[in-house]
């Protein structure tokens, strides 16, 4: 018998070895798969960041829920003269307005609501408010109508005016209904202020370029004013509804008269007078409630009080009554509010408020870090008892102690010149009331 040749034996051996290796590999893969199914899943879960136990998983879920529920911290502020803080808004408040009858305060915020507050609740523990929703937009400016039965807002995204009518319900609350159509879009630059004349005859809007528009209540433009001030920083209607004034890049405040006929028909807008005396751009200005005084603050670091009760048609210029220093105005934008009787001037820079006595030109109070953001609006109520400021999600109301002190000084001066007993009695009563108010606030100077 012949033996197989050597090459054939070697090939058979190699084939058998290859088959053995393949069988071994298959067995090893099966074992590894079984081990992975038995103990590999927890290892993969740990590698992906999941907890290994139910207790640790539950703990992390609770932590995540707490993080989601956390809201931005509300800025806290305390002061002996703080009368109240109104906190119902969930967004930053950009504007506010007191009604002419003194009963309400309107505020608007980027939470798509306008809130109407009752002023009689200011010194109470609870501060009630009624909410008007601004559909698909939010308001940046708000103003009451003269009859307090409506208000207008400027829409942030719509770039136009919207009118809301207020209807009183049987339970004493109000229903707010927007008119079917908004005003047409006319401004080409951002609008920085709006206003309604106290007579109800016209509405004013001003943009940051050099444009002021005078509208009728139906949304038709009656007149366009070019301020020629490079840019506008503020404009407003006087309480008497006779004037519209503006300030901006130039160092003066320009004032126009809005003229109507005897039958109430619009006629024209004419230049009336200017407040000249600042040496740099004017940040802001304000009127007294009787429209006889104006105050202004400028980038030159000064504020000024003016007597505008003049015969401007006979070329008589306004009188400068007082100049005071306010250095902060030289480095940042400032807001200004004048008390109804023009006795107190409030200036806001950043998040701080400063109160000045306009008779003496002296600073009497300073409230620092009042809000968590820069102050967006500043206003006295119609009685002059309170000063309101906003700049985050709250309105803060301060007792106007400089106003009470101004009344004390004024009544003491009048008493010395009083000529009869009835006048002295009336003056003494006003003096006593002001002194008692200061005493109750711990602000009576000895």
CSV table of N, CA and C in Angstrom, one decimal, residues 265-362:
chain,number,residue,atom,x,y,z
A,265,UNK,N,-62.2,122.1,16.1
A,265,UNK,CA,-61.5,121.5,14.9
A,265,UNK,C,-60.1,121.9,14.9
A,266,UNK,N,-59.2,120.9,14.5
A,266,UNK,CA,-57.8,121.2,14.5
A,266,UNK,C,-57.4,122.2,13.5
A,267,UNK,N,-56.5,123.1,13.9
A,267,UNK,CA,-56.0,124.2,12.9
A,267,UNK,C,-54.6,124.0,12.5
A,268,UNK,N,-53.6,124.1,13.5
A,268,UNK,CA,-52.2,124.1,13.2
A,268,UNK,C,-51.4,123.8,14.4
A,269,UNK,N,-50.1,123.6,14.2
A,269,UNK,CA,-49.1,123.5,15.3
A,269,UNK,C,-48.1,124.6,15.0
A,270,UNK,N,-47.8,125.4,16.0
A,270,UNK,CA,-46.9,126.6,15.8
A,270,UNK,C,-45.9,126.6,16.9
A,271,UNK,N,-44.7,127.1,16.6
A,271,UNK,CA,-43.6,127.2,17.6
A,271,UNK,C,-44.0,128.2,18.7
A,272,UNK,N,-43.9,127.9,19.9
A,272,UNK,CA,-44.2,128.8,21.0
A,272,UNK,C,-43.0,129.4,21.6
A,273,UNK,N,-42.1,128.6,22.3
A,273,UNK,CA,-40.9,129.1,22.9
A,273,UNK,C,-39.9,128.0,23.1
A,274,UNK,N,-38.7,128.4,23.7
A,274,UNK,CA,-37.7,127.4,23.9
A,274,UNK,C,-37.1,127.7,25.3
A,275,UNK,N,-36.7,126.6,26.0
A,275,UNK,CA,-35.9,126.7,27.2
A,275,UNK,C,-34.4,126.6,26.9
A,276,UNK,N,-33.8,127.8,27.0
A,276,UNK,CA,-32.4,127.9,26.6
A,276,UNK,C,-31.5,128.2,27.9
A,277,UNK,N,-30.4,127.4,28.1
A,277,UNK,CA,-29.6,127.7,29.2
A,277,UNK,C,-28.6,126.5,29.5
A,278,UNK,N,-29.0,125.3,29.0
A,278,UNK,CA,-28.1,124.2,29.2
A,278,UNK,C,-27.0,124.3,28.1
A,279,UNK,N,-25.9,123.6,28.4
A,279,UNK,CA,-24.7,123.7,27.5
A,279,UNK,C,-24.5,122.3,26.8
A,280,UNK,N,-25.4,121.4,27.0
A,280,UNK,CA,-25.2,120.0,26.4
A,280,UNK,C,-26.6,119.4,26.2
A,281,UNK,N,-26.7,118.3,25.6
A,281,UNK,CA,-27.9,117.6,25.3
A,281,UNK,C,-28.8,117.5,26.5
A,282,UNK,N,-30.1,117.6,26.3
A,282,UNK,CA,-31.1,117.5,27.4
A,282,UNK,C,-31.6,116.1,27.4
A,283,UNK,N,-31.5,115.4,28.6
A,283,UNK,CA,-32.0,114.1,28.8
A,283,UNK,C,-33.6,114.0,28.8
A,284,UNK,N,-34.1,114.9,29.7
A,284,UNK,CA,-35.6,114.8,29.9
A,284,UNK,C,-36.1,116.1,30.5
A,285,UNK,N,-37.4,116.2,30.6
A,285,UNK,CA,-38.1,117.4,31.2
A,285,UNK,C,-39.4,117.0,31.7
A,286,UNK,N,-40.1,117.8,32.5
A,286,UNK,CA,-41.4,117.6,33.0
A,286,UNK,C,-42.2,118.9,33.2
A,287,UNK,N,-43.5,118.8,33.2
A,287,UNK,CA,-44.3,120.0,33.6
A,287,UNK,C,-44.9,119.8,35.0
A,288,UNK,N,-45.2,121.0,35.6
A,288,UNK,CA,-46.0,120.9,36.8
A,288,UNK,C,-47.5,120.7,36.4
A,289,UNK,N,-48.3,120.4,37.4
A,289,UNK,CA,-49.7,120.1,37.1
A,289,UNK,C,-50.5,121.3,36.5
A,290,UNK,N,-50.1,122.5,36.8
A,290,UNK,CA,-50.8,123.7,36.3
A,290,UNK,C,-50.1,124.2,35.0
A,291,UNK,N,-49.1,123.5,34.5
A,291,UNK,CA,-48.4,123.9,33.3
A,291,UNK,C,-47.7,125.3,33.4
A,292,UNK,N,-47.4,125.7,34.6
A,292,UNK,CA,-46.8,127.0,34.8
A,292,UNK,C,-45.3,126.8,35.0
A,293,UNK,N,-44.8,125.7,35.3
A,293,UNK,CA,-43.4,125.4,35.6
A,293,UNK,C,-43.0,124.2,34.8
A,294,UNK,N,-41.7,124.2,34.4
A,294,UNK,CA,-41.0,123.1,33.8
A,294,UNK,C,-39.7,122.8,34.4
A,295,UNK,N,-39.3,121.6,34.4
A,295,UNK,CA,-37.9,121.2,34.9
A,295,UNK,C,-37.2,120.4,33.8
A,296,UNK,N,-35.9,120.6,33.8
A,296,UNK,CA,-35.1,119.9,32.8
A,296,UNK,C,-33.8,119.4,33.4
A,297,UNK,N,-33.3,118.3,32.8
A,297,UNK,CA,-32.0,117.8,33.2
A,297,UNK,C,-31.1,117.5,32.0
A,298,UNK,N,-29.8,117.9,32.1
A,298,UNK,CA,-29.0,117.9,30.9
A,298,UNK,C,-27.7,117.1,31.1
A,299,UNK,N,-27.1,116.7,30.0
A,299,UNK,CA,-25.8,116.0,30.0
A,299,UNK,C,-24.7,116.9,30.6
A,300,UNK,N,-25.0,118.2,30.7
A,300,UNK,CA,-24.0,119.2,31.3
A,300,UNK,C,-23.9,119.0,32.8
A,301,UNK,N,-24.6,118.1,33.4
A,301,UNK,CA,-24.6,117.8,34.8
A,301,UNK,C,-25.4,118.8,35.7
A,302,UNK,N,-26.4,119.4,35.1
A,302,UNK,CA,-27.3,120.3,35.8
A,302,UNK,C,-28.7,120.0,35.6
A,303,UNK,N,-29.6,120.4,36.6
A,303,UNK,CA,-31.0,120.5,36.4
A,303,UNK,C,-31.5,121.9,36.5
A,304,UNK,N,-32.6,122.3,35.9
A,304,UNK,CA,-33.1,123.6,35.9
A,304,UNK,C,-34.6,123.7,36.1
A,305,UNK,N,-35.0,124.7,36.8
A,305,UNK,CA,-36.5,124.9,37.0
A,305,UNK,C,-36.8,126.2,36.3
A,306,UNK,N,-37.9,126.2,35.5
A,306,UNK,CA,-38.3,127.3,34.7
A,306,UNK,C,-39.7,127.8,35.0
A,307,UNK,N,-39.9,129.1,34.9
A,307,UNK,CA,-41.3,129.7,34.9
A,307,UNK,C,-41.7,129.9,33.4
A,308,UNK,N,-42.7,129.1,33.0
A,308,UNK,CA,-43.1,129.2,31.6
A,308,UNK,C,-44.4,130.0,31.4
A,309,UNK,N,-44.9,130.6,32.5
A,309,UNK,CA,-46.2,131.3,32.5
A,309,UNK,C,-45.9,132.7,31.9
A,310,UNK,N,-45.6,132.8,30.6
A,310,UNK,CA,-45.2,134.0,30.0
A,310,UNK,C,-46.0,134.3,28.8
A,311,UNK,N,-45.9,135.5,28.3
A,311,UNK,CA,-46.7,135.9,27.1
A,311,UNK,C,-45.7,135.7,25.9
A,312,UNK,N,-45.6,134.4,25.5
A,312,UNK,CA,-44.6,134.1,24.4
A,312,UNK,C,-45.0,134.7,23.1
A,313,UNK,N,-46.3,135.0,22.9
A,313,UNK,CA,-46.7,135.6,21.6
A,313,UNK,C,-46.2,137.0,21.5
A,314,UNK,N,-45.8,137.6,22.7
A,314,UNK,CA,-45.2,138.9,22.7
A,314,UNK,C,-43.7,138.8,22.8
A,315,UNK,N,-43.2,137.6,22.5
A,315,UNK,CA,-41.7,137.4,22.5
A,315,UNK,C,-41.1,137.3,23.9
A,316,UNK,N,-41.9,137.1,24.9
A,316,UNK,CA,-41.4,137.0,26.3
A,316,UNK,C,-40.9,135.6,26.5
A,317,UNK,N,-39.6,135.5,27.0
A,317,UNK,CA,-39.0,134.2,27.2
A,317,UNK,C,-39.3,133.7,28.6
A,318,UNK,N,-39.2,132.4,28.7
A,318,UNK,CA,-39.4,131.8,30.1
A,318,UNK,C,-38.3,132.2,31.0
A,319,UNK,N,-38.6,132.3,32.3
A,319,UNK,CA,-37.6,132.7,33.3
A,319,UNK,C,-37.0,131.5,34.0
A,320,UNK,N,-35.7,131.6,34.1
A,320,UNK,CA,-34.9,130.5,34.9
A,320,UNK,C,-35.0,130.8,36.4
A,321,UNK,N,-35.6,129.9,37.1
A,321,UNK,CA,-35.8,130.1,38.5
A,321,UNK,C,-34.7,129.5,39.4
A,322,UNK,N,-34.2,128.3,39.0
A,322,UNK,CA,-33.2,127.6,39.8
A,322,UNK,C,-32.4,126.7,39.0
A,323,UNK,N,-31.1,126.6,39.3
A,323,UNK,CA,-30.2,125.6,38.7
A,323,UNK,C,-29.5,124.8,39.8
A,324,UNK,N,-29.5,123.5,39.7
A,324,UNK,CA,-28.9,122.6,40.6
A,324,UNK,C,-27.9,121.7,39.9
A,325,UNK,N,-27.0,121.1,40.7
A,325,UNK,CA,-26.0,120.2,40.2
A,325,UNK,C,-26.5,118.7,40.3
A,326,UNK,N,-26.3,117.9,39.3
A,326,UNK,CA,-26.6,116.5,39.3
A,326,UNK,C,-25.5,115.9,38.4
A,327,UNK,N,-24.4,115.5,39.0
A,327,UNK,CA,-23.2,115.1,38.2
A,327,UNK,C,-23.5,113.8,37.4
A,328,UNK,N,-24.3,112.9,38.0
A,328,UNK,CA,-24.6,111.7,37.3
A,328,UNK,C,-25.1,111.9,35.9
A,329,UNK,N,-25.8,113.0,35.6
A,329,UNK,CA,-26.3,113.3,34.3
A,329,UNK,C,-25.2,113.4,33.2
A,330,UNK,N,-24.0,113.7,33.7
A,330,UNK,CA,-22.9,113.9,32.7
A,330,UNK,C,-22.4,112.6,32.1
A,331,UNK,N,-22.7,111.4,32.8
A,331,UNK,CA,-22.2,110.2,32.3
A,331,UNK,C,-23.2,109.1,31.9
A,332,UNK,N,-24.5,109.3,32.3
A,332,UNK,CA,-25.5,108.3,31.9
A,332,UNK,C,-26.9,109.0,31.7
A,333,UNK,N,-27.7,108.3,31.0
A,333,UNK,CA,-29.1,108.8,30.8
A,333,UNK,C,-29.9,109.0,32.1
A,334,UNK,N,-30.6,110.0,32.2
A,334,UNK,CA,-31.4,110.3,33.4
A,334,UNK,C,-32.9,110.5,33.1
A,335,UNK,N,-33.7,110.1,34.1
A,335,UNK,CA,-35.1,110.4,34.0
A,335,UNK,C,-35.5,111.4,35.1
A,336,UNK,N,-36.6,112.1,34.8
A,336,UNK,CA,-37.0,113.2,35.6
A,336,UNK,C,-38.5,113.2,35.9
A,337,UNK,N,-38.8,113.6,37.1
A,337,UNK,CA,-40.3,113.8,37.5
A,337,UNK,C,-40.4,115.0,38.3
A,338,UNK,N,-41.4,115.8,38.1
A,338,UNK,CA,-41.6,117.0,38.9
A,338,UNK,C,-42.9,116.8,39.6
A,339,UNK,N,-42.9,117.2,40.9
A,339,UNK,CA,-44.1,117.0,41.7
A,339,UNK,C,-45.2,118.0,41.2
A,340,UNK,N,-46.5,117.7,41.4
A,340,UNK,CA,-47.6,118.5,40.9
A,340,UNK,C,-47.4,120.0,41.2
A,341,UNK,N,-46.9,120.3,42.4
A,341,UNK,CA,-46.8,121.7,42.9
A,341,UNK,C,-45.4,122.3,42.5
A,342,UNK,N,-44.6,121.5,41.8
A,342,UNK,CA,-43.2,121.9,41.4
A,342,UNK,C,-42.3,122.2,42.6
A,343,UNK,N,-42.6,121.7,43.7
A,343,UNK,CA,-41.7,121.9,44.9
A,343,UNK,C,-40.6,120.8,45.0
A,344,UNK,N,-40.8,119.7,44.4
A,344,UNK,CA,-39.8,118.6,44.5
A,344,UNK,C,-39.5,118.1,43.1
A,345,UNK,N,-38.2,117.8,42.9
A,345,UNK,CA,-37.7,117.3,41.7
A,345,UNK,C,-37.1,115.9,41.9
A,346,UNK,N,-37.5,114.9,41.2
A,346,UNK,CA,-37.0,113.6,41.3
A,346,UNK,C,-36.1,113.2,40.1
A,347,UNK,N,-34.9,112.8,40.3
A,347,UNK,CA,-34.0,112.4,39.2
A,347,UNK,C,-33.6,111.0,39.4
A,348,UNK,N,-33.6,110.2,38.3
A,348,UNK,CA,-33.2,108.8,38.4
A,348,UNK,C,-32.1,108.5,37.4
A,349,UNK,N,-31.0,107.9,38.0
A,349,UNK,CA,-29.9,107.5,37.1
A,349,UNK,C,-29.5,106.1,37.5
A,350,UNK,N,-29.4,105.2,36.5
A,350,UNK,CA,-29.2,103.8,36.8
A,350,UNK,C,-30.3,103.2,37.6
A,351,UNK,N,-30.1,102.7,38.8
A,351,UNK,CA,-31.1,102.1,39.6
A,351,UNK,C,-31.4,103.0,40.9
A,352,UNK,N,-30.9,104.2,40.9
A,352,UNK,CA,-31.0,105.1,42.1
A,352,UNK,C,-31.9,106.3,41.8
A,353,UNK,N,-32.5,106.8,42.9
A,353,UNK,CA,-33.4,108.0,42.8
A,353,UNK,C,-33.0,109.1,43.7
A,354,UNK,N,-32.9,110.3,43.3
A,354,UNK,CA,-32.5,111.5,44.1
A,354,UNK,C,-33.6,112.5,44.1
A,355,UNK,N,-34.0,113.0,45.3
A,355,UNK,CA,-35.0,114.0,45.4
A,355,UNK,C,-34.4,115.4,45.9
A,356,UNK,N,-34.8,116.4,45.2
A,356,UNK,CA,-34.3,117.8,45.4
A,356,UNK,C,-35.5,118.7,45.8
A,357,UNK,N,-35.2,119.6,46.7
A,357,UNK,CA,-36.1,120.7,47.0
A,357,UNK,C,-35.8,121.8,46.0
A,358,UNK,N,-36.8,122.2,45.2
A,358,UNK,CA,-36.6,123.2,44.1
A,358,UNK,C,-36.5,124.6,44.6
A,359,UNK,N,-37.0,124.9,45.8
A,359,UNK,CA,-36.9,126.2,46.4
A,359,UNK,C,-35.5,126.6,46.8
A,360,UNK,N,-34.8,125.6,47.3
A,360,UNK,CA,-33.4,125.8,47.8
A,360,UNK,C,-32.4,125.1,46.9
A,361,UNK,N,-32.8,124.2,46.1
A,361,UNK,CA,-31.9,123.5,45.2
A,361,UNK,C,-31.0,122.5,45.9
A,362,UNK,N,-31.5,122.0,47.0
A,362,UNK,CA,-30.7,121.0,47.8
A,362,UNK,C,-31.3,119.6,47.7
